mmCIF file of C-alpha atoms and ligand atoms in Angstrom:
data_model
loop_
_atom_site.group_PDB
_atom_site.id
_atom_site.type_symbol
_atom_site.label_atom_id
_atom_site.label_comp_id
_atom_site.label_asym_id
_atom_site.label_seq_id
_atom_site.Cartn_x
_atom_site.Cartn_y
_atom_site.Cartn_z
ATOM 1 C CA UNK A 14 1.731 -29.629 6.051
ATOM 2 C CA UNK A 15 3.682 -27.624 3.175
ATOM 3 C CA UNK A 16 1.067 -24.109 2.118
ATOM 4 C CA UNK A 17 1.096 -22.746 -1.093
ATOM 5 C CA UNK A 18 -0.027 -19.261 -1.255
ATOM 6 C CA UNK A 19 -2.276 -19.496 -4.426
ATOM 7 C CA UNK A 20 -4.725 -16.577 -6.021
ATOM 8 C CA UNK A 21 -5.593 -17.403 -8.974
ATOM 9 C CA UNK A 22 -8.238 -16.118 -10.081
ATOM 10 C CA UNK A 23 -7.601 -13.403 -7.715
ATOM 11 C CA UNK A 24 -8.068 -9.700 -8.505
ATOM 12 C CA UNK A 25 -6.281 -6.966 -7.545
ATOM 13 C CA UNK A 26 -5.347 -3.468 -6.910
ATOM 14 C CA UNK A 27 -1.940 -2.261 -6.002
ATOM 15 C CA UNK A 28 -1.648 1.296 -5.635
ATOM 16 C CA UNK A 29 1.969 3.103 -5.970
ATOM 17 C CA UNK A 30 2.028 -0.763 -7.294
ATOM 18 C CA UNK A 31 4.866 0.951 -9.322
ATOM 19 C CA UNK A 32 7.451 1.772 -7.393
ATOM 20 C CA UNK A 33 9.554 -0.039 -3.694
ATOM 21 C CA UNK A 34 7.093 -2.244 -1.849
ATOM 22 C CA UNK A 35 3.725 -1.746 -4.094
ATOM 23 C CA UNK A 36 6.275 -3.403 -6.971
ATOM 24 C CA UNK A 37 7.361 -5.781 -4.526
ATOM 25 C CA UNK A 38 3.421 -6.204 -3.840
ATOM 26 C CA UNK A 39 2.141 -6.169 -7.431
ATOM 27 C CA UNK A 40 5.438 -9.115 -8.416
ATOM 28 C CA UNK A 41 4.985 -11.390 -5.557
ATOM 29 C CA UNK A 42 0.434 -10.789 -6.050
ATOM 30 C CA UNK A 43 1.472 -11.796 -9.961
ATOM 31 C CA UNK A 44 3.888 -14.803 -8.464
ATOM 32 C CA UNK A 45 0.602 -16.042 -6.858
ATOM 33 C CA UNK A 46 -1.188 -16.347 -9.921
ATOM 34 C CA UNK A 47 -3.837 -13.093 -8.819
ATOM 35 C CA UNK A 48 -4.352 -10.732 -11.575
ATOM 36 C CA UNK A 49 -2.962 -7.606 -11.030
ATOM 37 C CA UNK A 50 -4.192 -3.827 -12.002
ATOM 38 C CA UNK A 51 -1.311 -0.634 -10.985
ATOM 39 C CA UNK A 52 -2.844 2.992 -9.757
ATOM 40 C CA UNK A 53 0.374 5.039 -10.267
ATOM 41 C CA UNK A 54 0.537 8.616 -10.526
ATOM 42 C CA UNK A 55 2.739 8.713 -13.875
ATOM 43 C CA UNK A 56 2.852 6.517 -16.268
ATOM 44 C CA UNK A 57 6.766 6.957 -17.179
ATOM 45 C CA UNK A 58 7.980 5.127 -13.701
ATOM 46 C CA UNK A 59 5.389 2.255 -14.817
ATOM 47 C CA UNK A 60 7.468 2.066 -18.595
ATOM 48 C CA UNK A 61 10.542 2.157 -16.636
ATOM 49 C CA UNK A 62 9.509 -1.499 -14.622
ATOM 50 C CA UNK A 63 6.759 -3.389 -17.048
ATOM 51 C CA UNK A 64 8.966 -5.294 -18.387
ATOM 52 C CA UNK A 65 10.152 -6.734 -15.468
ATOM 53 C CA UNK A 66 7.284 -7.614 -13.946
ATOM 54 C CA UNK A 67 5.921 -9.430 -17.544
ATOM 55 C CA UNK A 68 8.868 -11.447 -16.465
ATOM 56 C CA UNK A 69 7.008 -13.262 -14.123
ATOM 57 C CA UNK A 70 3.027 -12.377 -15.401
ATOM 58 C CA UNK A 71 1.577 -11.270 -18.745
ATOM 59 C CA UNK A 72 -1.557 -10.782 -15.943
ATOM 60 C CA UNK A 73 -1.446 -7.301 -15.177
ATOM 61 C CA UNK A 74 -2.650 -3.454 -16.378
ATOM 62 C CA UNK A 75 -2.178 -0.007 -15.147
ATOM 63 C CA UNK A 76 -4.114 2.943 -15.193
ATOM 64 C CA UNK A 77 -2.706 6.305 -14.431
ATOM 65 C CA UNK A 78 -4.489 8.156 -11.862
ATOM 66 C CA UNK A 79 -3.601 9.952 -8.651
ATOM 67 C CA UNK A 80 -5.213 9.063 -5.981
ATOM 68 C CA UNK A 81 -5.712 11.747 -4.278
ATOM 69 C CA UNK A 82 -8.078 12.722 -6.685
ATOM 70 C CA UNK A 83 -11.345 11.463 -5.434
ATOM 71 C CA UNK A 84 -13.077 11.685 -9.118
ATOM 72 C CA UNK A 85 -10.855 10.478 -10.929
ATOM 73 C CA UNK A 86 -10.299 7.631 -9.087
ATOM 74 C CA UNK A 87 -14.085 6.864 -8.996
ATOM 75 C CA UNK A 88 -13.818 6.308 -12.312
ATOM 76 C CA UNK A 89 -10.556 4.512 -12.441
ATOM 77 C CA UNK A 90 -12.740 1.589 -9.958
ATOM 78 C CA UNK A 91 -15.378 1.668 -12.118
ATOM 79 C CA UNK A 92 -12.629 1.265 -15.280
ATOM 80 C CA UNK A 93 -11.510 -1.594 -13.903
ATOM 81 C CA UNK A 94 -14.128 -3.365 -12.887
ATOM 82 C CA UNK A 95 -16.522 -3.067 -16.628
ATOM 83 C CA UNK A 96 -12.928 -5.126 -17.855
ATOM 84 C CA UNK A 97 -12.540 -7.010 -14.516
ATOM 85 C CA UNK A 98 -16.523 -8.050 -13.639
ATOM 86 C CA UNK A 99 -15.357 -7.601 -9.837
ATOM 87 C CA UNK A 100 -11.851 -6.635 -6.839
ATOM 88 C CA UNK A 101 -11.442 -9.251 -4.670
ATOM 89 C CA UNK A 102 -8.049 -7.381 -3.607
ATOM 90 C CA UNK A 103 -7.672 -3.527 -2.426
ATOM 91 C CA UNK A 104 -3.799 -2.687 -0.843
ATOM 92 C CA UNK A 105 -3.644 0.733 -0.687
ATOM 93 C CA UNK A 106 -0.043 1.541 -0.760
ATOM 94 C CA UNK A 107 0.593 4.543 -2.382
ATOM 95 C CA UNK A 108 2.370 7.456 0.143
ATOM 96 C CA UNK A 109 4.381 10.194 0.445
ATOM 97 C CA UNK A 110 6.457 12.125 2.691
ATOM 98 C CA UNK A 111 7.095 15.854 2.904
ATOM 99 C CA UNK A 112 9.554 16.194 6.510
ATOM 100 C CA UNK A 113 9.505 19.341 8.279
ATOM 101 C CA UNK A 114 9.161 20.645 11.950
ATOM 102 C CA UNK A 115 5.623 20.936 12.964
ATOM 103 C CA UNK A 116 6.325 25.000 14.002
ATOM 104 C CA UNK A 117 7.807 25.967 9.393
ATOM 105 C CA UNK A 118 5.723 23.130 7.959
ATOM 106 C CA UNK A 119 3.187 24.773 6.040
ATOM 107 C CA UNK A 120 0.054 24.324 5.071
ATOM 108 C CA UNK A 121 0.787 22.481 1.435
ATOM 109 C CA UNK A 122 3.119 20.525 3.055
ATOM 110 C CA UNK A 123 1.135 18.888 5.797
ATOM 111 C CA UNK A 124 -2.017 18.819 3.875
ATOM 112 C CA UNK A 125 -0.032 17.130 0.298
ATOM 113 C CA UNK A 126 1.027 14.024 3.214
ATOM 114 C CA UNK A 127 -2.820 14.111 4.894
ATOM 115 C CA UNK A 128 -3.991 14.360 1.030
ATOM 116 C CA UNK A 129 -1.920 11.483 -0.984
ATOM 117 C CA UNK A 130 -1.453 9.436 2.398
ATOM 118 C CA UNK A 131 -4.865 9.695 4.070
ATOM 119 C CA UNK A 132 -7.289 10.858 1.734
ATOM 120 C CA UNK A 133 -7.020 9.234 -0.872
ATOM 121 C CA UNK A 134 -6.959 6.067 0.896
ATOM 122 C CA UNK A 135 -10.413 7.007 1.774
ATOM 123 C CA UNK A 136 -11.617 8.596 -1.962
ATOM 124 C CA UNK A 137 -10.455 4.452 -3.388
ATOM 125 C CA UNK A 138 -11.707 2.810 -0.392
ATOM 126 C CA UNK A 139 -15.367 3.706 -0.436
ATOM 127 C CA UNK A 140 -15.481 3.204 -4.524
ATOM 128 C CA UNK A 141 -14.177 0.274 -3.675
ATOM 129 C CA UNK A 142 -16.015 -1.428 -1.435
ATOM 130 C CA UNK A 143 -19.297 -0.954 -2.925
ATOM 131 C CA UNK A 144 -17.629 -3.589 -5.532
ATOM 132 C CA UNK A 145 -16.707 -5.664 -2.194
ATOM 133 C CA UNK A 146 -20.428 -5.818 -0.184
ATOM 134 C CA UNK A 147 -21.981 -6.805 -3.113
ATOM 135 C CA UNK A 148 -19.862 -10.311 -3.656
ATOM 136 C CA UNK A 149 -20.210 -10.805 0.009
ATOM 137 C CA UNK A 150 -16.703 -10.777 0.446
ATOM 138 C CA UNK A 151 -12.688 -8.715 0.032
ATOM 139 C CA UNK A 152 -9.184 -7.957 1.400
ATOM 140 C CA UNK A 153 -8.110 -4.966 2.276
ATOM 141 C CA UNK A 154 -4.299 -4.583 3.523
ATOM 142 C CA UNK A 155 -3.444 -0.451 3.570
ATOM 143 C CA UNK A 156 0.364 0.030 3.995
ATOM 144 C CA UNK A 157 0.509 2.465 7.650
ATOM 145 C CA UNK A 158 4.150 2.819 9.501
ATOM 146 C CA UNK A 159 6.055 2.424 12.540
ATOM 147 C CA UNK A 160 5.937 5.533 12.694
ATOM 148 C CA UNK A 161 1.910 5.591 12.373
ATOM 149 C CA UNK A 162 2.372 3.549 16.307
ATOM 150 C CA UNK A 163 4.915 5.616 17.571
ATOM 151 C CA UNK A 164 5.826 9.953 15.819
ATOM 152 C CA UNK A 165 8.224 11.195 14.785
ATOM 153 C CA UNK A 166 10.129 14.314 15.260
ATOM 154 C CA UNK A 167 9.875 16.087 11.507
ATOM 155 C CA UNK A 168 7.122 13.392 10.730
ATOM 156 C CA UNK A 169 4.172 15.414 12.049
ATOM 157 C CA UNK A 170 1.642 15.286 9.150
ATOM 158 C CA UNK A 171 3.436 12.161 7.998
ATOM 159 C CA UNK A 172 2.737 10.715 11.404
ATOM 160 C CA UNK A 173 -0.617 11.926 11.960
ATOM 161 C CA UNK A 174 -1.655 9.996 7.628
ATOM 162 C CA UNK A 175 -0.462 7.106 8.639
ATOM 163 C CA UNK A 176 -2.700 6.945 12.473
ATOM 164 C CA UNK A 177 -5.508 8.057 10.249
ATOM 165 C CA UNK A 178 -4.518 4.617 8.072
ATOM 166 C CA UNK A 179 -4.572 2.701 10.672
ATOM 167 C CA UNK A 180 -8.242 3.909 12.883
ATOM 168 C CA UNK A 181 -9.579 3.887 9.268
ATOM 169 C CA UNK A 182 -8.365 -0.051 9.215
ATOM 170 C CA UNK A 183 -9.489 -0.575 12.267
ATOM 171 C CA UNK A 184 -13.376 1.042 11.929
ATOM 172 C CA UNK A 185 -13.209 -0.667 7.930
ATOM 173 C CA UNK A 186 -13.156 -3.968 10.071
ATOM 174 C CA UNK A 187 -15.658 -3.412 12.128
ATOM 175 C CA UNK A 188 -18.088 -2.009 9.688
ATOM 176 C CA UNK A 189 -17.673 -5.113 7.129
ATOM 177 C CA UNK A 190 -16.767 -8.085 9.153
ATOM 178 C CA UNK A 191 -20.764 -9.216 8.782
ATOM 179 C CA UNK A 192 -19.743 -8.892 4.809
ATOM 180 C CA UNK A 193 -17.176 -11.174 4.845
ATOM 181 C CA UNK A 194 -14.791 -8.762 4.236
ATOM 182 C CA UNK A 195 -11.205 -8.498 5.914
ATOM 183 C CA UNK A 196 -8.986 -5.222 6.527
ATOM 184 C CA UNK A 197 -5.992 -5.029 7.935
ATOM 185 C CA UNK A 198 -2.996 -2.834 7.947
ATOM 186 C CA UNK A 199 0.837 -3.318 7.793
ATOM 187 C CA UNK A 200 3.083 -1.112 9.134
ATOM 188 C CA UNK A 201 6.959 -1.669 8.003
ATOM 189 C CA UNK A 202 9.432 -0.629 10.205
ATOM 190 C CA UNK A 203 12.956 0.641 7.837
ATOM 191 C CA UNK A 204 12.130 -0.523 4.103
ATOM 192 C CA UNK A 205 15.081 0.475 0.800
ATOM 193 C CA UNK A 206 13.589 2.259 -1.091
ATOM 194 C CA UNK A 207 13.413 5.445 -3.219
ATOM 195 C CA UNK A 208 10.898 7.158 -0.175
ATOM 196 C CA UNK A 209 14.388 5.601 2.023
ATOM 197 C CA UNK A 210 17.871 6.228 -0.320
ATOM 198 C CA UNK A 211 17.533 9.792 -0.072
ATOM 199 C CA UNK A 212 18.340 9.501 3.511
ATOM 200 C CA UNK A 213 22.059 10.843 4.438
ATOM 201 C CA UNK A 214 24.612 7.488 4.720
ATOM 202 C CA UNK A 215 25.126 8.418 8.413
ATOM 203 C CA UNK A 216 21.396 8.252 9.823
ATOM 204 C CA UNK A 217 20.804 4.942 8.140
ATOM 205 C CA UNK A 218 23.147 3.896 9.758
ATOM 206 C CA UNK A 219 22.206 4.918 12.637
ATOM 207 C CA UNK A 220 18.895 3.112 12.460
ATOM 208 C CA UNK A 221 20.338 0.439 11.586
ATOM 209 C CA UNK A 222 21.712 -0.207 14.327
ATOM 210 C CA UNK A 223 18.755 0.311 16.622
ATOM 211 C CA UNK A 224 17.385 -2.632 14.513
ATOM 212 C CA UNK A 225 17.487 -5.921 16.574
ATOM 213 C CA UNK A 226 17.343 -8.113 13.351
ATOM 214 C CA UNK A 227 20.103 -5.456 12.070
ATOM 215 C CA UNK A 228 19.467 -5.074 8.350
ATOM 216 C CA UNK A 229 17.508 -2.796 6.155
ATOM 217 C CA UNK A 230 14.612 -3.893 5.735
ATOM 218 C CA UNK A 231 13.530 -5.528 1.696
ATOM 219 C CA UNK A 232 10.662 -4.256 0.331
ATOM 220 C CA UNK A 233 9.475 -8.478 -0.583
ATOM 221 C CA UNK A 234 9.374 -8.677 3.349
ATOM 222 C CA UNK A 235 6.601 -6.422 3.317
ATOM 223 C CA UNK A 236 4.956 -7.441 0.204
ATOM 224 C CA UNK A 237 4.965 -11.303 1.837
ATOM 225 C CA UNK A 238 3.291 -9.959 4.584
ATOM 226 C CA UNK A 239 0.577 -8.813 2.237
ATOM 227 C CA UNK A 240 0.425 -12.400 0.619
ATOM 228 C CA UNK A 241 -0.103 -13.641 3.691
ATOM 229 C CA UNK A 242 -2.823 -11.251 4.654
ATOM 230 C CA UNK A 243 -4.848 -12.071 1.151
ATOM 231 C CA UNK A 244 -4.697 -15.852 2.057
ATOM 232 C CA UNK A 245 -7.157 -18.527 3.046
ATOM 233 C CA UNK A 246 -4.279 -18.519 6.154
ATOM 234 C CA UNK A 247 -5.326 -15.295 7.426
ATOM 235 C CA UNK A 248 -8.607 -15.840 7.461
ATOM 236 C CA UNK A 249 -9.089 -15.156 11.151
ATOM 237 C CA UNK A 250 -7.515 -11.856 10.785
ATOM 238 C CA UNK A 251 -9.216 -9.032 11.122
ATOM 239 C CA UNK A 252 -8.417 -5.202 12.559
ATOM 240 C CA UNK A 253 -4.553 -5.691 13.576
ATOM 241 C CA UNK A 254 -1.951 -3.794 12.951
ATOM 242 C CA UNK A 255 1.024 -6.758 11.688
ATOM 243 C CA UNK A 256 4.104 -5.255 12.330
ATOM 244 C CA UNK A 257 7.038 -6.188 10.036
ATOM 245 C CA UNK A 258 9.985 -3.830 10.904
ATOM 246 C CA UNK A 259 13.031 -5.881 12.473
ATOM 247 C CA UNK A 260 12.453 -5.344 16.123
ATOM 248 C CA UNK A 261 12.303 -2.392 15.435
ATOM 249 C CA UNK A 262 11.024 0.456 18.126
ATOM 250 C CA UNK A 263 9.816 -2.901 20.678
HETATM 251 P P1 LIG B 314 7.846 4.758 -3.525
HETATM 252 O O1 LIG B 314 9.287 4.009 -3.779
HETATM 253 O O2 LIG B 314 8.286 6.525 -3.514
HETATM 254 O O3 LIG B 314 6.849 4.204 -3.704
HETATM 255 C C1 LIG B 314 5.214 5.224 -3.616
HETATM 256 C C2 LIG B 314 4.748 5.565 -5.284
HETATM 257 O O4 LIG B 314 3.294 5.928 -5.382
HETATM 258 C C3 LIG B 314 5.369 5.505 -6.016
HETATM 259 O O5 LIG B 314 5.175 4.726 -7.603
HETATM 260 C C4 LIG B 314 4.871 6.857 -6.154
HETATM 261 O O6 LIG B 314 4.458 7.567 -7.677
HETATM 262 C C5 LIG B 314 2.721 6.348 -5.836
HETATM 263 N N1 LIG B 314 2.675 8.136 -5.354
HETATM 264 C C6 LIG B 314 2.641 9.038 -4.742
HETATM 265 N N2 LIG B 314 1.544 10.013 -5.261
HETATM 266 C C7 LIG B 314 0.684 9.379 -5.449
HETATM 267 C C8 LIG B 314 0.255 10.004 -5.657
HETATM 268 N N3 LIG B 314 -0.719 11.103 -5.257
HETATM 269 N N4 LIG B 314 -1.413 9.033 -6.573
HETATM 270 C C9 LIG B 314 -0.991 7.921 -6.451
HETATM 271 N N5 LIG B 314 0.779 7.114 -6.640
HETATM 272 C C10 LIG B 314 1.425 7.540 -5.877
HETATM 273 O O7 LIG B 314 7.989 4.701 -1.408
HETATM 274 P P2 LIG B 314 7.968 3.182 -0.678
HETATM 275 O O8 LIG B 314 8.993 3.178 0.322
HETATM 276 O O9 LIG B 314 7.944 1.774 -1.796
HETATM 277 O O10 LIG B 314 5.882 3.735 0.011
HETATM 278 C C11 LIG B 314 5.714 3.032 -0.509
HETATM 279 C C12 LIG B 314 4.759 2.834 0.894
HETATM 280 O O11 LIG B 314 5.001 2.152 2.009
HETATM 281 C C13 LIG B 314 4.260 4.216 1.573
HETATM 282 O O12 LIG B 314 2.672 4.336 2.170
HETATM 283 C C14 LIG B 314 4.625 4.073 2.334
HETATM 284 O O13 LIG B 314 4.686 5.434 3.786
HETATM 285 C C15 LIG B 314 4.759 3.127 3.252
HETATM 286 N N6 LIG B 314 6.453 3.186 4.384
HETATM 287 C C16 LIG B 314 7.285 3.554 3.700
HETATM 288 C C17 LIG B 314 8.439 2.775 4.604
HETATM 289 C C18 LIG B 314 9.765 2.863 4.443
HETATM 290 O O14 LIG B 314 10.955 2.554 5.533
HETATM 291 N N7 LIG B 314 10.234 2.745 3.278
HETATM 292 C C19 LIG B 314 8.195 2.433 5.375
HETATM 293 C C20 LIG B 314 6.751 2.439 6.263
HETATM 294 C C21 LIG B 314 5.751 2.830 5.582
HETATM 295 P P3 LIG B 314 5.896 8.305 -7.797
HETATM 296 O O15 LIG B 314 7.394 8.129 -7.382
HETATM 297 O O16 LIG B 314 6.283 8.933 -9.201
HETATM 298 O O17 LIG B 314 5.533 9.674 -7.356
#
């Protein structure tokens, strides 16, 4: 038996969809036939990748919005609904890091990370859920992190935000299962993107040594897992965390 994942006729939102993992998710969903609405904080980055995306499919749109701005996110979801009439898939991917030891972490760095990574997910999910509830169907996939499961020195704010994403996902799964809405999280390990490129080479080498599959992950490794969780193949999976990390920390 062979399966081909087909998302033709589905409309997806991808937050932070013009860079790194989010860009790869946007491309994979377009490739499967979905219409993809990218929400990102800066249109300039989107413009730099627009032609690359267009090569796959013209079925996308871009909305500039800061995920931590509740009002702007509500307006953006409304605009998408007016144009698309429905949202079948929500990918909560936008995220930032502001690392530092807890004892020296200022309130701003704590709050920025929680506001973008966790509160941002809350703002957009509650707005999208209203429409999914009416439609009695939907998929919500949120990008957490292995750090949200095991913690990390120097990343208390990030770890707390990602653990929050996992708990919020499990709660959404329970609250909306009866409405046909499935919510899952993906916990990536170490993936090659702008976020991780900043790390010194010796740190990256040390991380790679701890990965049983002996390579740093690529954005498409996460995008492929997202595709599975958007598909009919995962129709009995909700409230889970899928670890996509090359065997790291097992
Ligand atoms: P990335 O390349 O920096 O992509 C993040 C995207 O989110 C960027 O386009 C960024 O825009 C956007 N963004 C940032 N703040 C935003 C805001 N306030 N509102 C809307 N969009 C915003 O990072 P990535 O590595 O692909 O990370 C994607 C997700 O995967 C994040 O949630 C991250 O925590 C998670 N993750 C990554 C790794 C990894 O190893 N890379 C591992 C585990 C989990 P700008 O670039 O213009 O700021």
